[in-house]
mmCIF file with all atom_site columns, C-alpha atoms in Angstrom:
data_model
loop_
_atom_site.group_PDB
_atom_site.id
_atom_site.type_symbol
_atom_site.label_atom_id
_atom_site.label_alt_id
_atom_site.label_comp_id
_atom_site.label_asym_id
_atom_site.label_entity_id
_atom_site.label_seq_id
_atom_site.pdbx_PDB_ins_code
_atom_site.Cartn_x
_atom_site.Cartn_y
_atom_site.Cartn_z
_atom_site.occupancy
_atom_site.B_iso_or_equiv
_atom_site.pdbx_formal_charge
_atom_site.auth_seq_id
_atom_site.auth_comp_id
_atom_site.auth_asym_id
_atom_site.auth_atom_id
_atom_site.pdbx_PDB_model_num
ATOM 1   C CA . UNK A 1 1   ? 4.550   12.010  -15.904 1.00 55.00 ? 1   UNK A CA 1
ATOM 2   C CA . UNK A 1 2   ? 1.216   12.647  -13.892 1.00 75.00 ? 2   UNK A CA 1
ATOM 3   C CA . UNK A 1 3   ? 1.769   9.914   -11.380 1.00 92.00 ? 3   UNK A CA 1
ATOM 4   C CA . UNK A 1 4   ? 2.527   10.733  -7.770  1.00 95.00 ? 4   UNK A CA 1
ATOM 5   C CA . UNK A 1 5   ? 6.043   11.762  -6.991  1.00 95.00 ? 5   UNK A CA 1
ATOM 6   C CA . UNK A 1 6   ? 8.148   11.634  -3.902  1.00 96.00 ? 6   UNK A CA 1
ATOM 7   C CA . UNK A 1 7   ? 11.347  13.422  -2.893  1.00 97.00 ? 7   UNK A CA 1
ATOM 8   C CA . UNK A 1 8   ? 13.604  12.359  -1.942  1.00 97.00 ? 8   UNK A CA 1
ATOM 9   C CA . UNK A 1 9   ? 13.856  9.012   -2.929  1.00 95.00 ? 9   UNK A CA 1
ATOM 10  C CA . UNK A 1 10  ? 16.502  7.945   -0.304  1.00 97.00 ? 10  UNK A CA 1
ATOM 11  C CA . UNK A 1 11  ? 17.555  9.799   2.835   1.00 98.00 ? 11  UNK A CA 1
ATOM 12  C CA . UNK A 1 12  ? 20.247  8.907   5.130   1.00 98.00 ? 12  UNK A CA 1
ATOM 13  C CA . UNK A 1 13  ? 20.339  10.534  8.434   1.00 98.00 ? 13  UNK A CA 1
ATOM 14  C CA . UNK A 1 14  ? 21.989  10.217  12.088  1.00 97.00 ? 14  UNK A CA 1
ATOM 15  C CA . UNK A 1 15  ? 19.982  9.255   15.110  1.00 97.00 ? 15  UNK A CA 1
ATOM 16  C CA . UNK A 1 16  ? 18.452  12.353  16.525  1.00 97.00 ? 16  UNK A CA 1
ATOM 17  C CA . UNK A 1 17  ? 18.483  14.659  13.252  1.00 98.00 ? 17  UNK A CA 1
ATOM 18  C CA . UNK A 1 18  ? 15.150  15.798  11.798  1.00 98.00 ? 18  UNK A CA 1
ATOM 19  C CA . UNK A 1 19  ? 13.720  14.761  8.530   1.00 98.00 ? 19  UNK A CA 1
ATOM 20  C CA . UNK A 1 20  ? 10.861  16.136  6.056   1.00 98.00 ? 20  UNK A CA 1
ATOM 21  C CA . UNK A 1 21  ? 9.714   14.182  3.209   1.00 98.00 ? 21  UNK A CA 1
ATOM 22  C CA . UNK A 1 22  ? 7.125   15.643  0.368   1.00 98.00 ? 22  UNK A CA 1
ATOM 23  C CA . UNK A 1 23  ? 4.802   14.005  -1.569  1.00 98.00 ? 23  UNK A CA 1
ATOM 24  C CA . UNK A 1 24  ? 3.211   15.473  -4.622  1.00 97.00 ? 24  UNK A CA 1
ATOM 25  C CA . UNK A 1 25  ? -0.214  13.508  -5.453  1.00 96.00 ? 25  UNK A CA 1
ATOM 26  C CA . UNK A 1 26  ? -2.299  13.338  -8.816  1.00 94.00 ? 26  UNK A CA 1
ATOM 27  C CA . UNK A 1 27  ? -3.149  17.015  -9.460  1.00 91.00 ? 27  UNK A CA 1
ATOM 28  C CA . UNK A 1 28  ? -7.047  16.144  -9.256  1.00 88.00 ? 28  UNK A CA 1
ATOM 29  C CA . UNK A 1 29  ? -6.966  13.722  -6.156  1.00 92.00 ? 29  UNK A CA 1
ATOM 30  C CA . UNK A 1 30  ? -8.454  15.614  -3.054  1.00 91.00 ? 30  UNK A CA 1
ATOM 31  C CA . UNK A 1 31  ? -7.425  12.568  -0.765  1.00 93.00 ? 31  UNK A CA 1
ATOM 32  C CA . UNK A 1 32  ? -3.726  11.929  0.089   1.00 95.00 ? 32  UNK A CA 1
ATOM 33  C CA . UNK A 1 33  ? -2.432  9.190   2.467   1.00 96.00 ? 33  UNK A CA 1
ATOM 34  C CA . UNK A 1 34  ? 0.754   8.375   3.998   1.00 97.00 ? 34  UNK A CA 1
ATOM 35  C CA . UNK A 1 35  ? 1.983   4.744   4.930   1.00 97.00 ? 35  UNK A CA 1
ATOM 36  C CA . UNK A 1 36  ? 4.905   3.086   6.341   1.00 97.00 ? 36  UNK A CA 1
ATOM 37  C CA . UNK A 1 37  ? 6.489   -0.197  5.201   1.00 95.00 ? 37  UNK A CA 1
ATOM 38  C CA . UNK A 1 38  ? 9.458   -1.854  7.053   1.00 95.00 ? 38  UNK A CA 1
ATOM 39  C CA . UNK A 1 39  ? 11.187  -5.145  5.373   1.00 90.00 ? 39  UNK A CA 1
ATOM 40  C CA . UNK A 1 40  ? 9.463   -8.094  4.791   1.00 87.00 ? 40  UNK A CA 1
ATOM 41  C CA . UNK A 1 41  ? 5.941   -6.305  6.088   1.00 91.00 ? 41  UNK A CA 1
ATOM 42  C CA . UNK A 1 42  ? 3.087   -4.974  3.698   1.00 94.00 ? 42  UNK A CA 1
ATOM 43  C CA . UNK A 1 43  ? 2.658   -0.905  4.156   1.00 95.00 ? 43  UNK A CA 1
ATOM 44  C CA . UNK A 1 44  ? 0.945   0.261   7.471   1.00 95.00 ? 44  UNK A CA 1
ATOM 45  C CA . UNK A 1 45  ? -1.301  3.255   7.709   1.00 94.00 ? 45  UNK A CA 1
ATOM 46  C CA . UNK A 1 46  ? -0.126  6.206   8.857   1.00 95.00 ? 46  UNK A CA 1
ATOM 47  C CA . UNK A 1 47  ? -2.254  9.395   8.149   1.00 94.00 ? 47  UNK A CA 1
ATOM 48  C CA . UNK A 1 48  ? -5.140  10.485  6.092   1.00 92.00 ? 48  UNK A CA 1
ATOM 49  C CA . UNK A 1 49  ? -5.611  13.868  4.328   1.00 93.00 ? 49  UNK A CA 1
ATOM 50  C CA . UNK A 1 50  ? -8.897  15.230  2.529   1.00 91.00 ? 50  UNK A CA 1
ATOM 51  C CA . UNK A 1 51  ? -8.194  17.960  1.004   1.00 92.00 ? 51  UNK A CA 1
ATOM 52  C CA . UNK A 1 52  ? -6.114  20.380  3.510   1.00 92.00 ? 52  UNK A CA 1
ATOM 53  C CA . UNK A 1 53  ? -8.023  18.751  6.525   1.00 91.00 ? 53  UNK A CA 1
ATOM 54  C CA . UNK A 1 54  ? -5.999  15.676  8.387   1.00 91.00 ? 54  UNK A CA 1
ATOM 55  C CA . UNK A 1 55  ? -8.701  13.392  9.073   1.00 88.00 ? 55  UNK A CA 1
ATOM 56  C CA . UNK A 1 56  ? -7.203  10.504  10.649  1.00 86.00 ? 56  UNK A CA 1
ATOM 57  C CA . UNK A 1 57  ? -3.719  9.370   12.371  1.00 88.00 ? 57  UNK A CA 1
ATOM 58  C CA . UNK A 1 58  ? -2.979  6.099   13.038  1.00 89.00 ? 58  UNK A CA 1
ATOM 59  C CA . UNK A 1 59  ? -1.571  5.202   17.017  1.00 85.00 ? 59  UNK A CA 1
ATOM 60  C CA . UNK A 1 60  ? 1.841   4.524   15.062  1.00 84.00 ? 60  UNK A CA 1
ATOM 61  C CA . UNK A 1 61  ? 2.273   8.222   14.442  1.00 86.00 ? 61  UNK A CA 1
ATOM 62  C CA . UNK A 1 62  ? 3.989   9.255   17.750  1.00 90.00 ? 62  UNK A CA 1
ATOM 63  C CA . UNK A 1 63  ? 4.563   12.840  18.393  1.00 93.00 ? 63  UNK A CA 1
ATOM 64  C CA . UNK A 1 64  ? 7.605   13.190  16.700  1.00 96.00 ? 64  UNK A CA 1
ATOM 65  C CA . UNK A 1 65  ? 5.735   12.728  13.561  1.00 96.00 ? 65  UNK A CA 1
ATOM 66  C CA . UNK A 1 66  ? 3.869   15.521  11.902  1.00 95.00 ? 66  UNK A CA 1
ATOM 67  C CA . UNK A 1 67  ? 2.338   16.027  8.627   1.00 96.00 ? 67  UNK A CA 1
ATOM 68  C CA . UNK A 1 68  ? 0.748   18.605  6.595   1.00 96.00 ? 68  UNK A CA 1
ATOM 69  C CA . UNK A 1 69  ? -0.766  19.344  3.245   1.00 96.00 ? 69  UNK A CA 1
ATOM 70  C CA . UNK A 1 70  ? -1.227  23.158  3.482   1.00 91.00 ? 70  UNK A CA 1
ATOM 71  C CA . UNK A 1 71  ? -3.150  23.961  0.383   1.00 87.00 ? 71  UNK A CA 1
ATOM 72  C CA . UNK A 1 72  ? -4.945  20.903  -0.202  1.00 86.00 ? 72  UNK A CA 1
ATOM 73  C CA . UNK A 1 73  ? -1.993  20.137  -2.830  1.00 91.00 ? 73  UNK A CA 1
ATOM 74  C CA . UNK A 1 74  ? 1.200   18.673  -1.774  1.00 96.00 ? 74  UNK A CA 1
ATOM 75  C CA . UNK A 1 75  ? 2.080   17.455  1.593   1.00 97.00 ? 75  UNK A CA 1
ATOM 76  C CA . UNK A 1 76  ? 5.208   16.793  3.948   1.00 98.00 ? 76  UNK A CA 1
ATOM 77  C CA . UNK A 1 77  ? 5.800   14.592  6.672   1.00 98.00 ? 77  UNK A CA 1
ATOM 78  C CA . UNK A 1 78  ? 8.246   15.431  8.863   1.00 97.00 ? 78  UNK A CA 1
ATOM 79  C CA . UNK A 1 79  ? 9.859   12.939  11.645  1.00 97.00 ? 79  UNK A CA 1
ATOM 80  C CA . UNK A 1 80  ? 11.525  14.813  14.631  1.00 97.00 ? 80  UNK A CA 1
ATOM 81  C CA . UNK A 1 81  ? 14.573  13.521  16.491  1.00 97.00 ? 81  UNK A CA 1
ATOM 82  C CA . UNK A 1 82  ? 14.937  10.255  14.256  1.00 97.00 ? 82  UNK A CA 1
ATOM 83  C CA . UNK A 1 83  ? 15.542  6.981   15.933  1.00 97.00 ? 83  UNK A CA 1
ATOM 84  C CA . UNK A 1 84  ? 16.922  3.885   14.375  1.00 96.00 ? 84  UNK A CA 1
ATOM 85  C CA . UNK A 1 85  ? 13.569  2.367   14.584  1.00 95.00 ? 85  UNK A CA 1
ATOM 86  C CA . UNK A 1 86  ? 11.986  4.784   12.174  1.00 97.00 ? 86  UNK A CA 1
ATOM 87  C CA . UNK A 1 87  ? 14.167  3.405   9.341   1.00 97.00 ? 87  UNK A CA 1
ATOM 88  C CA . UNK A 1 88  ? 11.602  2.171   6.693   1.00 97.00 ? 88  UNK A CA 1
ATOM 89  C CA . UNK A 1 89  ? 9.953   3.224   3.258   1.00 96.00 ? 89  UNK A CA 1
ATOM 90  C CA . UNK A 1 90  ? 7.767   6.225   3.461   1.00 97.00 ? 90  UNK A CA 1
ATOM 91  C CA . UNK A 1 91  ? 4.646   5.879   0.808   1.00 97.00 ? 91  UNK A CA 1
ATOM 92  C CA . UNK A 1 92  ? 2.504   8.390   -0.398  1.00 97.00 ? 92  UNK A CA 1
ATOM 93  C CA . UNK A 1 93  ? -0.700  7.616   -2.259  1.00 96.00 ? 93  UNK A CA 1
ATOM 94  C CA . UNK A 1 94  ? -3.701  9.490   -3.684  1.00 95.00 ? 94  UNK A CA 1
ATOM 95  C CA . UNK A 1 95  ? -7.149  8.977   -4.742  1.00 92.00 ? 95  UNK A CA 1
ATOM 96  C CA . UNK A 1 96  ? -10.486 9.972   -5.928  1.00 87.00 ? 96  UNK A CA 1
ATOM 97  C CA . UNK A 1 97  ? -11.241 6.202   -5.469  1.00 83.00 ? 97  UNK A CA 1
ATOM 98  C CA . UNK A 1 98  ? -8.541  3.943   -5.995  1.00 87.00 ? 98  UNK A CA 1
ATOM 99  C CA . UNK A 1 99  ? -5.180  4.827   -4.481  1.00 91.00 ? 99  UNK A CA 1
ATOM 100 C CA . UNK A 1 100 ? -2.354  5.303   -6.706  1.00 93.00 ? 100 UNK A CA 1
ATOM 101 C CA . UNK A 1 101 ? 0.954   5.222   -4.898  1.00 95.00 ? 101 UNK A CA 1
ATOM 102 C CA . UNK A 1 102 ? 4.223   7.050   -5.410  1.00 95.00 ? 102 UNK A CA 1
ATOM 103 C CA . UNK A 1 103 ? 7.716   5.338   -5.368  1.00 94.00 ? 103 UNK A CA 1
ATOM 104 C CA . UNK A 1 104 ? 8.264   6.101   -1.661  1.00 95.00 ? 104 UNK A CA 1
ATOM 105 C CA . UNK A 1 105 ? 11.135  7.752   0.314   1.00 97.00 ? 105 UNK A CA 1
ATOM 106 C CA . UNK A 1 106 ? 13.842  4.955   2.021   1.00 96.00 ? 106 UNK A CA 1
ATOM 107 C CA . UNK A 1 107 ? 14.781  6.039   5.329   1.00 98.00 ? 107 UNK A CA 1
ATOM 108 C CA . UNK A 1 108 ? 17.840  5.004   6.683   1.00 98.00 ? 108 UNK A CA 1
ATOM 109 C CA . UNK A 1 109 ? 18.735  6.146   10.452  1.00 98.00 ? 109 UNK A CA 1
ATOM 110 C CA . UNK A 1 110 ? 22.429  5.349   11.226  1.00 96.00 ? 110 UNK A CA 1
ATOM 111 C CA . UNK B 2 1   ? -11.482 -5.065  12.589  1.00 76.00 ? 1   UNK B CA 1
ATOM 112 C CA . UNK B 2 2   ? -10.272 -6.199  9.326   1.00 84.00 ? 2   UNK B CA 1
ATOM 113 C CA . UNK B 2 3   ? -7.174  -7.910  8.271   1.00 91.00 ? 3   UNK B CA 1
ATOM 114 C CA . UNK B 2 4   ? -5.658  -10.170 5.677   1.00 95.00 ? 4   UNK B CA 1
ATOM 115 C CA . UNK B 2 5   ? -3.753  -13.006 5.936   1.00 96.00 ? 5   UNK B CA 1
ATOM 116 C CA . UNK B 2 6   ? -1.333  -14.221 2.983   1.00 97.00 ? 6   UNK B CA 1
ATOM 117 C CA . UNK B 2 7   ? -0.908  -17.902 3.435   1.00 95.00 ? 7   UNK B CA 1
ATOM 118 C CA . UNK B 2 8   ? 2.600   -18.140 1.479   1.00 95.00 ? 8   UNK B CA 1
ATOM 119 C CA . UNK B 2 9   ? 5.293   -15.528 2.044   1.00 96.00 ? 9   UNK B CA 1
ATOM 120 C CA . UNK B 2 10  ? 7.371   -17.316 -1.229  1.00 97.00 ? 10  UNK B CA 1
ATOM 121 C CA . UNK B 2 11  ? 6.105   -18.845 -4.050  1.00 98.00 ? 11  UNK B CA 1
ATOM 122 C CA . UNK B 2 12  ? 8.334   -20.305 -7.097  1.00 98.00 ? 12  UNK B CA 1
ATOM 123 C CA . UNK B 2 13  ? 6.549   -21.318 -10.496 1.00 98.00 ? 13  UNK B CA 1
ATOM 124 C CA . UNK B 2 14  ? 8.174   -22.016 -13.542 1.00 98.00 ? 14  UNK B CA 1
ATOM 125 C CA . UNK B 2 15  ? 7.355   -20.078 -16.623 1.00 97.00 ? 15  UNK B CA 1
ATOM 126 C CA . UNK B 2 16  ? 4.165   -20.859 -18.662 1.00 97.00 ? 16  UNK B CA 1
ATOM 127 C CA . UNK B 2 17  ? 2.749   -22.491 -15.525 1.00 98.00 ? 17  UNK B CA 1
ATOM 128 C CA . UNK B 2 18  ? -0.056  -21.277 -13.666 1.00 98.00 ? 18  UNK B CA 1
ATOM 129 C CA . UNK B 2 19  ? 0.140   -18.953 -10.463 1.00 98.00 ? 19  UNK B CA 1
ATOM 130 C CA . UNK B 2 20  ? -1.845  -19.219 -6.887  1.00 98.00 ? 20  UNK B CA 1
ATOM 131 C CA . UNK B 2 21  ? -1.340  -16.635 -4.429  1.00 98.00 ? 21  UNK B CA 1
ATOM 132 C CA . UNK B 2 22  ? -3.606  -17.110 -1.357  1.00 98.00 ? 22  UNK B CA 1
ATOM 133 C CA . UNK B 2 23  ? -5.224  -14.739 0.572   1.00 97.00 ? 23  UNK B CA 1
ATOM 134 C CA . UNK B 2 24  ? -7.823  -14.937 3.398   1.00 97.00 ? 24  UNK B CA 1
ATOM 135 C CA . UNK B 2 25  ? -9.801  -11.917 4.761   1.00 94.00 ? 25  UNK B CA 1
ATOM 136 C CA . UNK B 2 26  ? -11.254 -11.270 8.194   1.00 91.00 ? 26  UNK B CA 1
ATOM 137 C CA . UNK B 2 27  ? -14.185 -8.863  8.323   1.00 84.00 ? 27  UNK B CA 1
ATOM 138 C CA . UNK B 2 28  ? -17.424 -8.156  10.119  1.00 76.00 ? 28  UNK B CA 1
ATOM 139 C CA . UNK B 2 29  ? -19.115 -6.864  6.919   1.00 79.00 ? 29  UNK B CA 1
ATOM 140 C CA . UNK B 2 30  ? -18.635 -7.093  3.176   1.00 79.00 ? 30  UNK B CA 1
ATOM 141 C CA . UNK B 2 31  ? -15.185 -5.963  2.609   1.00 86.00 ? 31  UNK B CA 1
ATOM 142 C CA . UNK B 2 32  ? -13.666 -4.238  -0.618  1.00 89.00 ? 32  UNK B CA 1
ATOM 143 C CA . UNK B 2 33  ? -10.578 -6.160  -1.337  1.00 93.00 ? 33  UNK B CA 1
ATOM 144 C CA . UNK B 2 34  ? -7.642  -5.810  -3.639  1.00 95.00 ? 34  UNK B CA 1
ATOM 145 C CA . UNK B 2 35  ? -4.618  -7.095  -5.003  1.00 97.00 ? 35  UNK B CA 1
ATOM 146 C CA . UNK B 2 36  ? -1.569  -4.939  -5.494  1.00 97.00 ? 36  UNK B CA 1
ATOM 147 C CA . UNK B 2 37  ? 1.925   -5.839  -6.983  1.00 97.00 ? 37  UNK B CA 1
ATOM 148 C CA . UNK B 2 38  ? 5.322   -4.084  -6.201  1.00 94.00 ? 38  UNK B CA 1
ATOM 149 C CA . UNK B 2 39  ? 8.327   -4.349  -8.289  1.00 92.00 ? 39  UNK B CA 1
ATOM 150 C CA . UNK B 2 40  ? 11.611  -3.653  -7.088  1.00 84.00 ? 40  UNK B CA 1
ATOM 151 C CA . UNK B 2 41  ? 12.056  0.210   -7.002  1.00 77.00 ? 41  UNK B CA 1
ATOM 152 C CA . UNK B 2 42  ? 8.771   0.437   -8.082  1.00 82.00 ? 42  UNK B CA 1
ATOM 153 C CA . UNK B 2 43  ? 5.577   1.946   -6.807  1.00 84.00 ? 43  UNK B CA 1
ATOM 154 C CA . UNK B 2 44  ? 2.558   -0.233  -5.860  1.00 93.00 ? 44  UNK B CA 1
ATOM 155 C CA . UNK B 2 45  ? 0.305   -0.973  -8.688  1.00 94.00 ? 45  UNK B CA 1
ATOM 156 C CA . UNK B 2 46  ? -3.181  -1.894  -8.556  1.00 94.00 ? 46  UNK B CA 1
ATOM 157 C CA . UNK B 2 47  ? -3.599  -5.059  -10.123 1.00 96.00 ? 47  UNK B CA 1
ATOM 158 C CA . UNK B 2 48  ? -7.493  -5.519  -9.316  1.00 95.00 ? 48  UNK B CA 1
ATOM 159 C CA . UNK B 2 49  ? -10.434 -4.728  -7.064  1.00 92.00 ? 49  UNK B CA 1
ATOM 160 C CA . UNK B 2 50  ? -13.335 -6.397  -5.684  1.00 91.00 ? 50  UNK B CA 1
ATOM 161 C CA . UNK B 2 51  ? -16.445 -4.097  -4.562  1.00 83.00 ? 51  UNK B CA 1
ATOM 162 C CA . UNK B 2 52  ? -19.308 -6.375  -4.315  1.00 76.00 ? 52  UNK B CA 1
ATOM 163 C CA . UNK B 2 53  ? -20.296 -6.649  -7.752  1.00 75.00 ? 53  UNK B CA 1
ATOM 164 C CA . UNK B 2 54  ? -19.049 -9.982  -9.730  1.00 85.00 ? 54  UNK B CA 1
ATOM 165 C CA . UNK B 2 55  ? -17.263 -12.415 -7.751  1.00 90.00 ? 55  UNK B CA 1
ATOM 166 C CA . UNK B 2 56  ? -14.811 -13.211 -10.263 1.00 95.00 ? 56  UNK B CA 1
ATOM 167 C CA . UNK B 2 57  ? -12.627 -10.254 -11.104 1.00 95.00 ? 57  UNK B CA 1
ATOM 168 C CA . UNK B 2 58  ? -10.497 -9.450  -13.645 1.00 95.00 ? 58  UNK B CA 1
ATOM 169 C CA . UNK B 2 59  ? -7.429  -7.411  -13.388 1.00 95.00 ? 59  UNK B CA 1
ATOM 170 C CA . UNK B 2 60  ? -4.496  -6.146  -15.454 1.00 95.00 ? 60  UNK B CA 1
ATOM 171 C CA . UNK B 2 61  ? -1.737  -8.715  -17.288 1.00 95.00 ? 61  UNK B CA 1
ATOM 172 C CA . UNK B 2 62  ? -3.819  -11.717 -16.951 1.00 97.00 ? 62  UNK B CA 1
ATOM 173 C CA . UNK B 2 63  ? -4.617  -11.980 -13.394 1.00 97.00 ? 63  UNK B CA 1
ATOM 174 C CA . UNK B 2 64  ? -7.888  -12.570 -11.967 1.00 97.00 ? 64  UNK B CA 1
ATOM 175 C CA . UNK B 2 65  ? -9.473  -13.369 -8.372  1.00 97.00 ? 65  UNK B CA 1
ATOM 176 C CA . UNK B 2 66  ? -12.206 -15.036 -6.993  1.00 95.00 ? 66  UNK B CA 1
ATOM 177 C CA . UNK B 2 67  ? -13.937 -13.463 -3.674  1.00 94.00 ? 67  UNK B CA 1
ATOM 178 C CA . UNK B 2 68  ? -15.460 -16.680 -2.014  1.00 94.00 ? 68  UNK B CA 1
ATOM 179 C CA . UNK B 2 69  ? -17.270 -15.282 1.023   1.00 91.00 ? 69  UNK B CA 1
ATOM 180 C CA . UNK B 2 70  ? -17.927 -19.059 2.288   1.00 92.00 ? 70  UNK B CA 1
ATOM 181 C CA . UNK B 2 71  ? -14.301 -19.561 2.551   1.00 94.00 ? 71  UNK B CA 1
ATOM 182 C CA . UNK B 2 72  ? -13.454 -16.008 3.535   1.00 94.00 ? 72  UNK B CA 1
ATOM 183 C CA . UNK B 2 73  ? -10.742 -15.950 0.725   1.00 96.00 ? 73  UNK B CA 1
ATOM 184 C CA . UNK B 2 74  ? -9.439  -13.880 -2.361  1.00 97.00 ? 74  UNK B CA 1
ATOM 185 C CA . UNK B 2 75  ? -7.121  -15.799 -3.839  1.00 98.00 ? 75  UNK B CA 1
ATOM 186 C CA . UNK B 2 76  ? -5.111  -14.350 -6.930  1.00 98.00 ? 76  UNK B CA 1
ATOM 187 C CA . UNK B 2 77  ? -4.596  -16.694 -9.994  1.00 98.00 ? 77  UNK B CA 1
ATOM 188 C CA . UNK B 2 78  ? -2.881  -16.274 -13.524 1.00 98.00 ? 78  UNK B CA 1
ATOM 189 C CA . UNK B 2 79  ? -3.167  -19.089 -16.011 1.00 98.00 ? 79  UNK B CA 1
ATOM 190 C CA . UNK B 2 80  ? 0.342   -18.949 -17.178 1.00 98.00 ? 80  UNK B CA 1
ATOM 191 C CA . UNK B 2 81  ? 3.234   -16.953 -15.426 1.00 98.00 ? 81  UNK B CA 1
ATOM 192 C CA . UNK B 2 82  ? 5.784   -14.757 -17.055 1.00 97.00 ? 82  UNK B CA 1
ATOM 193 C CA . UNK B 2 83  ? 9.138   -13.798 -15.992 1.00 96.00 ? 83  UNK B CA 1
ATOM 194 C CA . UNK B 2 84  ? 8.065   -10.498 -15.584 1.00 95.00 ? 84  UNK B CA 1
ATOM 195 C CA . UNK B 2 85  ? 5.500   -11.320 -13.034 1.00 97.00 ? 85  UNK B CA 1
ATOM 196 C CA . UNK B 2 86  ? 8.289   -11.912 -10.385 1.00 97.00 ? 86  UNK B CA 1
ATOM 197 C CA . UNK B 2 87  ? 7.810   -9.236  -8.029  1.00 97.00 ? 87  UNK B CA 1
ATOM 198 C CA . UNK B 2 88  ? 5.858   -8.961  -4.278  1.00 97.00 ? 88  UNK B CA 1
ATOM 199 C CA . UNK B 2 89  ? 2.026   -9.457  -4.640  1.00 98.00 ? 89  UNK B CA 1
ATOM 200 C CA . UNK B 2 90  ? 0.110   -7.687  -1.216  1.00 97.00 ? 90  UNK B CA 1
ATOM 201 C CA . UNK B 2 91  ? -3.634  -8.821  -0.769  1.00 97.00 ? 91  UNK B CA 1
ATOM 202 C CA . UNK B 2 92  ? -5.809  -5.570  0.836   1.00 95.00 ? 92  UNK B CA 1
ATOM 203 C CA . UNK B 2 93  ? -8.783  -4.993  2.645   1.00 92.00 ? 93  UNK B CA 1
ATOM 204 C CA . UNK B 2 94  ? -10.818 -1.426  3.148   1.00 88.00 ? 94  UNK B CA 1
ATOM 205 C CA . UNK B 2 95  ? -13.772 -0.664  4.919   1.00 78.00 ? 95  UNK B CA 1
ATOM 206 C CA . UNK B 2 96  ? -16.357 0.311   2.021   1.00 66.00 ? 96  UNK B CA 1
ATOM 207 C CA . UNK B 2 97  ? -18.985 1.871   4.604   1.00 64.00 ? 97  UNK B CA 1
ATOM 208 C CA . UNK B 2 98  ? -16.386 4.521   5.654   1.00 62.00 ? 98  UNK B CA 1
ATOM 209 C CA . UNK B 2 99  ? -17.873 7.829   3.891   1.00 52.00 ? 99  UNK B CA 1
ATOM 210 C CA . UNK B 2 100 ? -16.039 11.132  4.163   1.00 49.00 ? 100 UNK B CA 1
ATOM 211 C CA . UNK B 2 101 ? -13.160 9.211   5.894   1.00 52.00 ? 101 UNK B CA 1
ATOM 212 C CA . UNK B 2 102 ? -10.882 7.790   3.161   1.00 64.00 ? 102 UNK B CA 1
ATOM 213 C CA . UNK B 2 103 ? -10.319 4.519   2.306   1.00 78.00 ? 103 UNK B CA 1
ATOM 214 C CA . UNK B 2 104 ? -7.275  3.503   4.884   1.00 86.00 ? 104 UNK B CA 1
ATOM 215 C CA . UNK B 2 105 ? -6.030  0.340   3.202   1.00 91.00 ? 105 UNK B CA 1
ATOM 216 C CA . UNK B 2 106 ? -4.841  -2.919  5.605   1.00 92.00 ? 106 UNK B CA 1
ATOM 217 C CA . UNK B 2 107 ? -2.112  -4.824  3.780   1.00 95.00 ? 107 UNK B CA 1
ATOM 218 C CA . UNK B 2 108 ? -1.356  -8.401  4.211   1.00 96.00 ? 108 UNK B CA 1
ATOM 219 C CA . UNK B 2 109 ? 2.430   -9.239  4.915   1.00 96.00 ? 109 UNK B CA 1
ATOM 220 C CA . UNK B 2 110 ? 2.830   -9.900  0.956   1.00 97.00 ? 110 UNK B CA 1
ATOM 221 C CA . UNK B 2 111 ? 3.678   -12.966 -1.182  1.00 97.00 ? 111 UNK B CA 1
ATOM 222 C CA . UNK B 2 112 ? 7.391   -13.225 -2.980  1.00 97.00 ? 112 UNK B CA 1
ATOM 223 C CA . UNK B 2 113 ? 6.578   -14.608 -6.497  1.00 98.00 ? 113 UNK B CA 1
ATOM 224 C CA . UNK B 2 114 ? 9.320   -15.970 -8.166  1.00 97.00 ? 114 UNK B CA 1
ATOM 225 C CA . UNK B 2 115 ? 9.353   -17.287 -11.605 1.00 97.00 ? 115 UNK B CA 1
ATOM 226 C CA . UNK B 2 116 ? 11.893  -19.554 -13.051 1.00 96.00 ? 116 UNK B CA 1
ATOM 227 C CA . UNK B 2 117 ? 13.010  -20.458 -16.473 1.00 92.00 ? 117 UNK B CA 1
#
């Protein structure tokens, strides 16, 4: 399968814990995006990488969130001191032109 | 700022009848517009895109959409619904002027399509 993959698919954590998600983009894609989707809403843009450079961050991305793409390949999204409001589906997409989405990581914060 | 409004949160059709999912956009420039579909437990899939070429855009699985600048609309249609079309559909806009800055997508709130026998 040469699509975008995300790991884990599901994560349940307790409030205050840190979590990290991984995204593996399609191999030749130089652009990588993170989005967040809450119940009943469309995905909202969080941040964007071109190769290893993080070029844009949404105001939704508080200082508890950090994203990296160290070698311009896979990316990680870390949430520190999780809150119940962080419960959502976290989507990764990669592109040369059109964006191709992964299946998402569903986070539940208890 | 750019935005899209999906006029119906839920649409229900009978199998074999036409599908119409409505979307209006707001933009101060000529936008790029997309429709994505999301099946349960699957990733978002691109159905079709408009990028200022032909105003009638054909996509996968028999879907098409027409860009109407005068109405600021980009409605999605299909002549005959199939049970496998049941899913959530998102109208999406991006700014084609962004060079070197990526194409951040702005999603609508989605339309849940139900197809009944």
